[in-house]
């Protein structure tokens, strides 16, 4: 029994990962990484959360809520930055878990990330289809509701085919190589940021300082409640670490990409919050589209249409980053034999094409045909579990003799800051609803059944000679 338990916690070798993943083509720069990160973090939430959370929890103090949430996220971001700098391998928290905790923990983290990525992209693709239908109706193009809704044949609804098409387009783009995909992603992220700044500039002319008083109508408790609510708006920067094996000079560029993403995202969120609560009294912002509503109130309807385009761009870049990251994650699990080995193969372009095609089919089916309204909260729990283990993982990482001479980024105030980061993640996990815990428990139970029925027997750690 003891030998079996020790087998589960056997750790991977750093050199083996570095040797396997060197087949990836290193093309990405720090700017590309920040673009991927912003693509994942800044979505439609930036046009919604500053208004709704201000109206219901924090008032104009939502500005401080975003700053506090960013401070909390920054602790985990620095832990990710050290891991990505010291271990420039594919797989993000899954690979880190294998290297510092052992295979069973790595599997659990990988299973958590699969949950995060698949549900996040599927939900956003479904929303993208609905947004696109609304956007095109403004040009007189009426897309039938029967192909942009949940699967309900009895009532004439045949699934969200727009969601399926956009996922297939993004996957096809990624299949042709990371370099060209990242270039297009960079352009769309630039357009998205330009649209956000357009709102900030236009809205600044209609600010009435009186709308910022009282600044904290719900007290500082409201600011803290708002911070908990907007914390999840920052999730996604961790996906940047999935690209470590394809980055030029990862020791330098990975920390810049991860921490730079968080800084820019915070700046954008705070700017939108300042302008929005200055334009309109916070009491009027509890609407579905507060940014567009504010522009309509000040008779700037033309800008409201551009905001809709920004929402589409935001969702598009988020899907690009998450599909890209999920394909690298599935590749990593296949590389280690915990999923079928064909998933861990690279094509002649250095692309994990089998894992990309597999995850594309799963996401397209879920986004097109599965109602996800009650499942999207599971994205948060998957992310926080990964944050938790990565934060505490800095301690065994520093004691790993294979990487004693890490010359890259290191978390400051070690070991205090990693411990604080882990404790903050534990606190955020306690804020999730009981239904989320029950659903995630079912997911992890299924994952453990898969691991013990397939993964243990096919693992490269368990069968070191069974390497293709």
Short mmCIF file of C-alpha atoms in Angstrom, two decimals:
data_model
loop_
_atom_site.label_atom_id
_atom_site.label_comp_id
_atom_site.label_asym_id
_atom_site.label_seq_id
_atom_site.Cartn_x
_atom_site.Cartn_y
_atom_site.Cartn_z
CA UNK A 1 0.00 0.00 0.00
CA UNK A 2 2.78 2.42 0.92
CA UNK A 3 4.54 1.75 -2.40
CA UNK A 4 1.31 2.50 -4.28
CA UNK A 5 0.84 5.78 -2.41
CA UNK A 6 4.47 6.76 -3.02
CA UNK A 7 3.90 5.94 -6.71
CA UNK A 8 1.02 8.44 -6.85
CA UNK A 9 3.25 11.20 -5.47
CA UNK A 10 6.27 10.40 -7.65
CA UNK A 11 7.47 13.60 -9.27
CA UNK A 12 8.41 14.23 -12.87
CA UNK A 13 11.94 15.25 -13.84
CA UNK A 14 12.47 18.79 -15.05
CA UNK A 15 14.96 17.70 -17.72
CA UNK A 16 12.46 15.25 -19.23
CA UNK A 17 9.87 18.00 -19.69
CA UNK A 18 12.42 20.45 -21.10
CA UNK A 19 13.70 17.82 -23.55
CA UNK A 20 10.21 16.84 -24.75
CA UNK A 21 8.88 20.38 -25.09
CA UNK A 22 11.90 21.73 -26.96
CA UNK A 23 10.15 20.54 -30.15
CA UNK A 24 7.86 23.56 -29.90
CA UNK A 25 8.86 26.50 -32.09
CA UNK A 26 9.79 29.52 -29.95
CA UNK A 27 8.17 32.53 -31.63
CA UNK A 28 6.41 34.53 -28.92
CA UNK A 29 7.63 37.78 -27.37
CA UNK A 30 6.63 39.62 -24.19
CA UNK A 31 4.21 41.75 -26.22
CA UNK A 32 2.58 38.62 -27.64
CA UNK A 33 2.17 37.23 -24.12
CA UNK A 34 0.58 40.42 -22.81
CA UNK A 35 -1.75 40.38 -25.81
CA UNK A 36 -2.76 36.79 -25.02
CA UNK A 37 -3.30 37.72 -21.38
CA UNK A 38 -5.36 40.83 -22.12
CA UNK A 39 -7.30 38.76 -24.63
CA UNK A 40 -8.26 36.34 -21.87
CA UNK A 41 -8.85 38.79 -19.00
CA UNK A 42 -10.62 41.68 -20.72
CA UNK A 43 -13.91 40.46 -22.16
CA UNK A 44 -17.47 41.72 -22.00
CA UNK A 45 -17.13 41.99 -18.22
CA UNK A 46 -15.38 45.34 -18.53
CA UNK A 47 -18.57 46.78 -20.05
CA UNK A 48 -20.82 45.28 -17.35
CA UNK A 49 -19.16 44.69 -13.96
CA UNK A 50 -18.11 48.30 -13.17
CA UNK A 51 -21.77 49.33 -13.44
CA UNK A 52 -23.67 46.44 -11.88
CA UNK A 53 -21.30 45.96 -8.94
CA UNK A 54 -21.23 49.72 -8.29
CA UNK A 55 -25.03 49.80 -8.21
CA UNK A 56 -25.49 46.81 -5.92
CA UNK A 57 -22.42 46.64 -3.68
CA UNK A 58 -19.78 49.37 -3.77
CA UNK A 59 -21.03 52.62 -5.32
CA UNK A 60 -18.21 54.73 -6.83
CA UNK A 61 -15.96 52.82 -4.41
CA UNK A 62 -15.94 50.14 -7.13
CA UNK A 63 -12.72 51.90 -8.20
CA UNK A 64 -11.06 50.72 -4.97
CA UNK A 65 -12.70 47.29 -5.37
CA UNK A 66 -10.87 46.72 -8.64
CA UNK A 67 -7.57 47.82 -7.09
CA UNK A 68 -8.00 45.49 -4.09
CA UNK A 69 -8.95 42.56 -6.33
CA UNK A 70 -5.86 43.24 -8.44
CA UNK A 71 -3.66 43.22 -5.34
CA UNK A 72 -5.06 39.82 -4.36
CA UNK A 73 -4.58 38.48 -7.90
CA UNK A 74 -1.06 39.90 -8.08
CA UNK A 75 0.13 37.54 -5.36
CA UNK A 76 -0.91 34.52 -7.43
CA UNK A 77 0.39 36.18 -10.60
CA UNK A 78 3.88 36.50 -9.11
CA UNK A 79 3.82 32.83 -8.13
CA UNK A 80 2.86 31.89 -11.69
CA UNK A 81 5.60 34.17 -13.00
CA UNK A 82 8.27 32.37 -10.95
CA UNK A 83 7.06 28.94 -12.06
CA UNK A 84 6.90 29.97 -15.72
CA UNK A 85 10.35 31.55 -15.53
CA UNK A 86 11.97 28.58 -13.78
CA UNK A 87 10.07 25.90 -15.73
CA UNK A 88 9.40 27.04 -19.34
CA UNK A 89 7.29 23.99 -20.24
CA UNK A 90 3.80 23.48 -21.64
CA UNK A 91 0.88 22.63 -19.38
CA UNK A 92 0.85 25.47 -16.85
CA UNK A 93 -0.29 24.39 -13.34
CA UNK A 94 -0.69 20.77 -14.47
CA UNK A 95 3.01 20.44 -15.28
CA UNK A 96 4.03 22.47 -12.23
CA UNK A 97 1.99 20.12 -10.03
CA UNK A 98 3.69 17.06 -11.52
CA UNK A 99 7.11 18.57 -10.90
CA UNK A 100 6.73 19.76 -7.29
CA UNK A 101 3.89 17.71 -5.76
CA UNK A 102 3.64 14.46 -7.70
CA UNK A 103 1.52 12.94 -10.43
CA UNK A 104 -1.80 12.64 -8.57
CA UNK A 105 -1.78 16.35 -7.65
CA UNK A 106 -0.71 17.25 -11.18
CA UNK A 107 -3.64 15.25 -12.54
CA UNK A 108 -6.10 16.99 -10.21
CA UNK A 109 -4.79 20.40 -11.27
CA UNK A 110 -4.94 19.41 -14.94
CA UNK A 111 -8.50 18.18 -14.50
CA UNK A 112 -9.39 21.48 -12.80
CA UNK A 113 -7.89 23.46 -15.69
CA UNK A 114 -9.71 21.37 -18.30
CA UNK A 115 -12.91 22.28 -16.49
CA UNK A 116 -11.96 25.96 -16.45
CA UNK A 117 -10.92 26.23 -20.09
CA UNK A 118 -13.67 24.12 -21.67
CA UNK A 119 -16.55 25.71 -19.76
CA UNK A 120 -15.18 29.23 -20.18
CA UNK A 121 -14.83 28.98 -23.96
CA UNK A 122 -18.10 27.10 -24.43
CA UNK A 123 -20.02 29.71 -22.43
CA UNK A 124 -18.37 32.63 -24.20
CA UNK A 125 -18.90 31.10 -27.65
CA UNK A 126 -22.60 30.74 -26.85
CA UNK A 127 -22.78 34.38 -25.74
CA UNK A 128 -20.79 35.45 -28.82
CA UNK A 129 -23.45 33.90 -31.04
CA UNK A 130 -26.20 35.87 -29.30
CA UNK A 131 -24.17 39.12 -29.42
CA UNK A 132 -23.39 38.59 -33.10
CA UNK A 133 -27.06 38.09 -33.93
CA UNK A 134 -27.91 41.35 -32.14
CA UNK A 135 -25.01 43.18 -33.80
CA UNK A 136 -25.97 42.07 -37.30
CA UNK A 137 -29.61 43.05 -36.74
CA UNK A 138 -28.34 46.64 -36.51
CA UNK A 139 -27.35 46.32 -40.19
CA UNK A 140 -30.71 44.82 -41.16
CA UNK A 141 -29.38 41.25 -41.26
CA UNK A 142 -31.75 38.98 -39.37
CA UNK A 143 -30.10 35.71 -38.29
CA UNK A 144 -32.82 33.14 -37.46
CA UNK A 145 -33.20 32.56 -33.72
CA UNK A 146 -33.54 28.85 -34.46
CA UNK A 147 -29.75 28.61 -35.07
CA UNK A 148 -28.60 30.93 -32.26
CA UNK A 149 -30.14 29.37 -29.18
CA UNK A 150 -30.20 26.29 -26.97
CA UNK A 151 -31.01 22.92 -28.50
CA UNK A 152 -34.77 22.50 -28.20
CA UNK A 153 -36.08 20.82 -31.35
CA UNK A 154 -39.62 20.60 -29.97
CA UNK A 155 -39.77 24.41 -29.97
CA UNK A 156 -37.93 24.94 -33.24
CA UNK A 157 -34.45 25.66 -31.83
CA UNK A 158 -31.61 23.66 -33.37
CA UNK A 159 -28.62 24.78 -31.34
CA UNK A 160 -26.23 27.73 -31.44
CA UNK A 161 -24.55 27.19 -34.80
CA UNK A 162 -22.93 30.62 -34.73
CA UNK A 163 -21.09 29.51 -31.58
CA UNK A 164 -19.96 26.31 -33.31
CA UNK A 165 -18.76 28.20 -36.39
CA UNK A 166 -16.70 30.76 -34.43
CA UNK A 167 -14.99 27.99 -32.42
CA UNK A 168 -14.14 26.14 -35.64
CA UNK A 169 -12.78 29.34 -37.22
CA UNK A 170 -10.52 30.04 -34.24
CA UNK A 171 -9.31 26.44 -34.12
CA UNK A 172 -8.54 26.50 -37.85
CA UNK A 173 -6.60 29.72 -37.35
CA UNK A 174 -4.53 28.18 -34.52
CA UNK A 175 -3.93 25.03 -36.55
CA UNK A 176 -2.07 27.07 -39.16
CA UNK A 177 0.56 28.09 -36.64
CA UNK A 178 0.98 30.18 -33.53
CA UNK A 179 2.89 33.01 -35.20
CA UNK A 180 0.12 34.06 -37.60
CA UNK A 181 -2.58 33.43 -34.99
CA UNK A 182 -0.83 35.61 -32.42
CA UNK A 183 -0.40 38.37 -34.99
CA UNK A 184 -4.15 38.44 -35.68
CA UNK A 185 -4.90 38.23 -31.96
CA UNK A 186 -2.61 41.21 -31.32
CA UNK A 187 -4.52 43.28 -33.88
CA UNK A 188 -7.91 42.43 -32.39
CA UNK A 189 -6.66 43.10 -28.84
CA UNK A 190 -5.39 46.50 -30.03
CA UNK A 191 -8.84 47.25 -31.50
CA UNK A 192 -10.49 46.16 -28.25
CA UNK A 193 -8.26 48.40 -26.14
CA UNK A 194 -8.85 51.28 -28.55
CA UNK A 195 -12.62 50.87 -28.13
CA UNK A 196 -12.30 50.84 -24.34
CA UNK A 197 -10.16 53.98 -24.45
CA UNK A 198 -12.70 55.56 -26.81
CA UNK A 199 -15.36 55.14 -24.13
CA UNK A 200 -13.00 56.59 -21.51
CA UNK A 201 -12.21 59.65 -23.66
CA UNK A 202 -15.79 60.28 -24.81
CA UNK A 203 -17.24 59.64 -21.35
CA UNK A 204 -14.70 61.91 -19.65
CA UNK A 205 -16.41 64.94 -21.23
CA UNK A 206 -19.67 64.06 -19.45
CA UNK A 207 -18.30 63.41 -15.96
CA UNK A 208 -20.09 65.19 -13.13
CA UNK A 209 -17.95 65.02 -9.97
CA UNK A 210 -21.13 65.07 -7.87
CA UNK A 211 -21.85 61.54 -9.04
CA UNK A 212 -18.84 60.35 -7.02
CA UNK A 213 -20.47 61.48 -3.78
CA UNK A 214 -20.91 59.64 -1.55
CA UNK A 215 -17.85 57.68 -2.65
CA UNK A 216 -18.56 54.67 -0.43
CA UNK A 217 -22.36 54.67 0.11
CA UNK A 218 -22.23 51.07 1.36
CA UNK A 219 -19.19 51.72 3.57
CA UNK A 220 -15.83 50.01 3.27
CA UNK A 221 -17.65 46.71 3.71
CA UNK A 222 -19.30 47.43 0.36
CA UNK A 223 -15.89 48.02 -1.22
CA UNK A 224 -14.73 44.62 0.08
CA UNK A 225 -17.92 42.95 -1.17
CA UNK A 226 -17.36 44.59 -4.55
CA UNK A 227 -13.77 43.36 -4.55
CA UNK A 228 -14.95 39.76 -4.05
CA UNK A 229 -17.46 40.21 -6.88
CA UNK A 230 -14.94 41.60 -9.39
CA UNK A 231 -12.08 39.30 -8.37
CA UNK A 232 -13.17 36.77 -10.98
CA UNK A 233 -12.93 39.43 -13.70
CA UNK A 234 -9.15 39.06 -13.52
CA UNK A 235 -9.08 35.31 -14.01
CA UNK A 236 -7.42 34.24 -17.23
CA UNK A 237 -3.92 35.64 -16.82
CA UNK A 238 -2.83 32.15 -15.75
CA UNK A 239 -3.51 30.92 -19.30
CA UNK A 240 -0.41 32.86 -20.39
CA UNK A 241 1.81 30.34 -18.59
CA UNK A 242 0.58 27.57 -20.94
CA UNK A 243 2.66 29.12 -23.72
CA UNK A 244 6.01 28.98 -21.87
CA UNK A 245 7.48 26.32 -24.19
CA UNK A 246 6.87 28.59 -27.22
CA UNK A 247 8.33 31.80 -25.81
CA UNK A 248 11.65 33.40 -26.70
CA UNK A 249 13.77 34.01 -23.58
CA UNK A 250 11.09 32.71 -21.18
CA UNK A 251 13.00 33.65 -18.00
CA UNK A 252 12.61 37.29 -18.95
CA UNK A 253 9.44 37.35 -21.05
CA UNK A 254 7.12 35.09 -19.03
CA UNK A 255 7.12 37.31 -15.91
CA UNK A 256 6.65 40.39 -18.11
CA UNK A 257 3.72 38.74 -19.87
CA UNK A 258 1.94 37.57 -16.71
CA UNK A 259 2.49 40.60 -14.49
CA UNK A 260 2.14 43.06 -17.40
CA UNK A 261 -1.26 41.54 -18.21
CA UNK A 262 -2.48 42.17 -14.66
CA UNK A 263 -1.19 45.76 -14.57
CA UNK A 264 -2.78 46.74 -17.90
CA UNK A 265 -6.06 44.96 -17.08
CA UNK A 266 -6.25 46.78 -13.73
CA UNK A 267 -5.61 50.12 -15.39
CA UNK A 268 -8.37 49.53 -17.95
CA UNK A 269 -10.90 48.34 -15.35
CA UNK A 270 -10.18 51.31 -13.08
CA UNK A 271 -10.43 53.84 -15.93
CA UNK A 272 -13.80 52.47 -17.03
CA UNK A 273 -15.04 52.46 -13.43
CA UNK A 274 -13.94 56.08 -12.87
CA UNK A 275 -15.60 57.38 -16.02
CA UNK A 276 -18.77 55.29 -15.76
CA UNK A 277 -19.56 56.23 -12.15
CA UNK A 278 -18.70 59.84 -12.98
CA UNK A 279 -21.09 59.97 -15.94
CA UNK A 280 -24.13 58.42 -14.25
CA UNK A 281 -25.19 58.05 -10.63
CA UNK A 282 -24.31 54.57 -9.43
CA UNK A 283 -27.95 54.06 -8.43
CA UNK A 284 -28.93 53.89 -12.12
CA UNK A 285 -26.28 51.40 -13.28
CA UNK A 286 -27.91 48.09 -12.36
CA UNK A 287 -28.78 47.32 -15.99
CA UNK A 288 -27.67 44.62 -18.42
CA UNK A 289 -25.38 46.93 -20.42
CA UNK A 290 -24.33 49.85 -18.16
CA UNK A 291 -21.65 51.27 -20.48
CA UNK A 292 -23.97 51.43 -23.50
CA UNK A 293 -26.74 52.76 -21.21
CA UNK A 294 -24.48 55.58 -19.96
CA UNK A 295 -23.59 56.60 -23.50
CA UNK A 296 -27.25 56.63 -24.52
CA UNK A 297 -28.14 58.82 -21.52
CA UNK A 298 -25.64 61.44 -22.67
CA UNK A 299 -26.94 61.08 -26.26
CA UNK A 300 -23.85 59.40 -27.68
CA UNK A 301 -25.66 56.53 -29.39
CA UNK A 302 -23.02 56.22 -32.10
CA UNK A 303 -20.45 55.23 -29.48
CA UNK A 304 -22.83 52.65 -27.98
CA UNK A 305 -22.72 50.75 -31.29
CA UNK A 306 -18.93 50.71 -31.18
CA UNK A 307 -19.07 49.31 -27.65
CA UNK A 308 -21.04 46.35 -29.03
CA UNK A 309 -18.20 45.75 -31.48
CA UNK A 310 -15.76 45.93 -28.56
CA UNK A 311 -17.76 43.26 -26.74
CA UNK A 312 -17.51 40.95 -29.76
CA UNK A 313 -13.76 41.59 -30.02
CA UNK A 314 -13.34 40.93 -26.31
CA UNK A 315 -15.08 37.58 -26.49
CA UNK A 316 -13.18 36.61 -29.64
CA UNK A 317 -9.73 37.17 -28.13
CA UNK A 318 -10.75 35.39 -24.94
CA UNK A 319 -11.71 32.32 -26.99
CA UNK A 320 -8.41 32.48 -28.92
CA UNK A 321 -6.36 32.47 -25.72
CA UNK A 322 -8.39 29.77 -23.98
CA UNK A 323 -8.57 27.39 -26.98
CA UNK A 324 -4.82 27.87 -27.48
CA UNK A 325 -4.12 27.22 -23.79
CA UNK A 326 -6.44 24.23 -23.54
CA UNK A 327 -4.79 22.56 -26.54
CA UNK A 328 -1.40 22.92 -24.81
CA UNK A 329 -2.85 21.55 -21.59
CA UNK A 330 -4.37 18.48 -23.28
CA UNK A 331 -1.06 17.98 -25.14
CA UNK A 332 0.80 17.97 -21.82
CA UNK A 333 -1.49 15.38 -20.24
CA UNK A 334 -1.18 13.20 -23.36
CA UNK A 335 2.60 13.71 -23.35
CA UNK A 336 2.67 12.11 -19.89
CA UNK A 337 0.40 9.22 -20.89
CA UNK A 338 -2.45 10.12 -18.52
CA UNK A 339 -4.64 10.59 -21.60
CA UNK A 340 -4.14 8.73 -24.91
CA UNK A 341 -0.63 9.37 -26.24
CA UNK A 342 -1.79 10.60 -29.65
CA UNK A 343 -2.86 13.79 -27.85
CA UNK A 344 0.79 14.42 -26.91
CA UNK A 345 2.04 14.54 -30.51
CA UNK A 346 3.27 17.62 -32.39
CA UNK A 347 2.93 18.11 -36.15
CA UNK A 348 5.71 19.34 -38.42
CA UNK A 349 4.89 22.96 -37.49
CA UNK A 350 5.43 22.15 -33.82
CA UNK A 351 1.68 22.33 -33.26
CA UNK A 352 -0.25 19.91 -30.97
CA UNK A 353 -2.79 19.36 -33.72
CA UNK A 354 -4.44 16.25 -32.23
CA UNK A 355 -5.13 17.90 -28.89
CA UNK A 356 -6.34 21.05 -30.68
CA UNK A 357 -8.83 19.09 -32.80
CA UNK A 358 -10.06 17.09 -29.81
CA UNK A 359 -10.66 20.07 -27.56
CA UNK A 360 -12.29 21.95 -30.46
CA UNK A 361 -14.91 19.23 -30.91
CA UNK A 362 -15.67 19.18 -27.17
CA UNK A 363 -15.99 22.98 -26.91
CA UNK A 364 -18.04 23.29 -30.11
CA UNK A 365 -20.54 20.65 -28.96
CA UNK A 366 -20.89 22.18 -25.51
CA UNK A 367 -21.15 25.77 -26.77
CA UNK A 368 -23.61 24.81 -29.48
CA UNK A 369 -25.89 22.36 -27.76
CA UNK A 370 -25.45 22.28 -23.96
CA UNK A 371 -27.12 24.84 -21.64
CA UNK A 372 -24.28 26.28 -19.54
CA UNK A 373 -26.04 28.88 -17.39
CA UNK A 374 -25.69 26.86 -14.18
CA UNK A 375 -22.18 25.57 -14.90
CA UNK A 376 -20.13 28.70 -15.53
CA UNK A 377 -19.41 29.16 -11.80
CA UNK A 378 -17.32 26.00 -12.04
CA UNK A 379 -14.78 28.04 -14.01
CA UNK A 380 -14.00 29.94 -10.81
CA UNK A 381 -13.40 26.87 -8.67
CA UNK A 382 -11.09 25.28 -11.25
CA UNK A 383 -9.02 28.46 -11.42
CA UNK A 384 -8.82 28.99 -7.67
CA UNK A 385 -7.70 25.41 -7.02
CA UNK A 386 -4.88 25.90 -9.53
CA UNK A 387 -3.98 29.25 -7.92
CA UNK A 388 -3.92 27.61 -4.48
CA UNK A 389 -1.47 24.85 -5.40
CA UNK A 390 0.74 27.11 -7.51
CA UNK A 391 1.00 29.60 -4.63
CA UNK A 392 2.02 27.03 -2.02
CA UNK A 393 4.09 25.24 -4.69
CA UNK A 394 6.69 28.03 -4.65
CA UNK A 395 8.05 26.56 -1.41
CA UNK A 396 8.91 23.07 -2.79
CA UNK A 397 9.99 24.74 -6.05
CA UNK A 398 12.69 26.68 -4.21
CA UNK A 399 13.93 23.41 -2.69
CA UNK A 400 14.00 21.52 -6.00
CA UNK A 401 17.67 20.71 -6.61
CA UNK A 402 17.13 20.43 -10.37
CA UNK A 403 16.45 24.16 -10.62
CA UNK A 404 18.48 25.58 -7.76
CA UNK A 405 20.14 28.14 -10.01
CA UNK A 406 17.00 29.79 -11.36
CA UNK A 407 18.16 33.15 -12.71
CA UNK A 408 14.67 34.29 -13.66
CA UNK A 409 11.91 36.02 -11.71
CA UNK A 410 11.47 35.14 -8.04
CA UNK A 411 8.54 35.99 -5.80
CA UNK A 412 9.56 38.72 -3.32
CA UNK A 413 9.18 38.33 0.46
CA UNK A 414 9.52 34.55 0.24
CA UNK A 415 8.02 32.53 1.90
CA UNK A 416 5.51 35.01 3.34
CA UNK A 417 3.95 36.19 0.07
CA UNK A 418 3.33 32.70 -1.43
CA UNK A 419 1.68 31.63 1.83
CA UNK A 420 -0.49 34.77 1.86
CA UNK A 421 -1.43 34.09 -1.76
CA UNK A 422 -2.46 30.53 -0.92
CA UNK A 423 -4.52 31.66 2.09
CA UNK A 424 -6.28 34.31 -0.01
CA UNK A 425 -7.19 31.65 -2.58
CA UNK A 426 -8.57 29.47 0.22
CA UNK A 427 -10.70 32.39 1.39
CA UNK A 428 -12.05 32.99 -2.13
CA UNK A 429 -12.94 29.30 -2.39
CA UNK A 430 -15.08 29.65 0.74
CA UNK A 431 -17.08 32.38 -1.01
CA UNK A 432 -18.33 30.01 -3.72
CA UNK A 433 -21.85 28.60 -3.52
CA UNK A 434 -22.60 25.10 -2.22
CA UNK A 435 -24.03 24.13 -5.63
CA UNK A 436 -20.67 24.95 -7.20
CA UNK A 437 -18.86 22.68 -4.74
CA UNK A 438 -21.29 19.81 -5.33
CA UNK A 439 -21.01 20.04 -9.13
CA UNK A 440 -17.22 20.29 -8.96
CA UNK A 441 -17.12 17.32 -6.60
CA UNK A 442 -18.86 15.24 -9.25
CA UNK A 443 -16.38 16.47 -11.87
CA UNK A 444 -13.34 15.59 -9.72
CA UNK A 445 -14.79 12.20 -8.80
CA UNK A 446 -15.12 11.41 -12.50
CA UNK A 447 -11.54 12.61 -13.00
CA UNK A 448 -10.19 10.34 -10.28
CA UNK A 449 -12.06 7.35 -11.75
CA UNK A 450 -10.44 8.12 -15.11
CA UNK A 451 -7.01 8.48 -13.51
CA UNK A 452 -7.13 5.21 -11.59
CA UNK A 453 -8.73 3.24 -14.44
CA UNK A 454 -6.52 4.59 -17.26
CA UNK A 455 -3.92 7.15 -16.22
CA UNK A 456 -1.99 5.13 -13.62
CA UNK A 457 -1.55 2.19 -15.99
CA UNK A 458 -0.43 4.26 -18.97
CA UNK A 459 1.57 6.97 -17.22
CA UNK A 460 5.13 7.51 -18.42
CA UNK A 461 6.18 7.71 -14.78
CA UNK A 462 4.69 4.26 -14.21
CA UNK A 463 6.02 2.87 -17.49
CA UNK A 464 9.26 4.77 -18.26
CA UNK A 465 10.14 2.38 -21.08
CA UNK A 466 6.76 2.83 -22.80
CA UNK A 467 7.75 6.01 -24.63
CA UNK A 468 6.97 6.55 -28.27
#
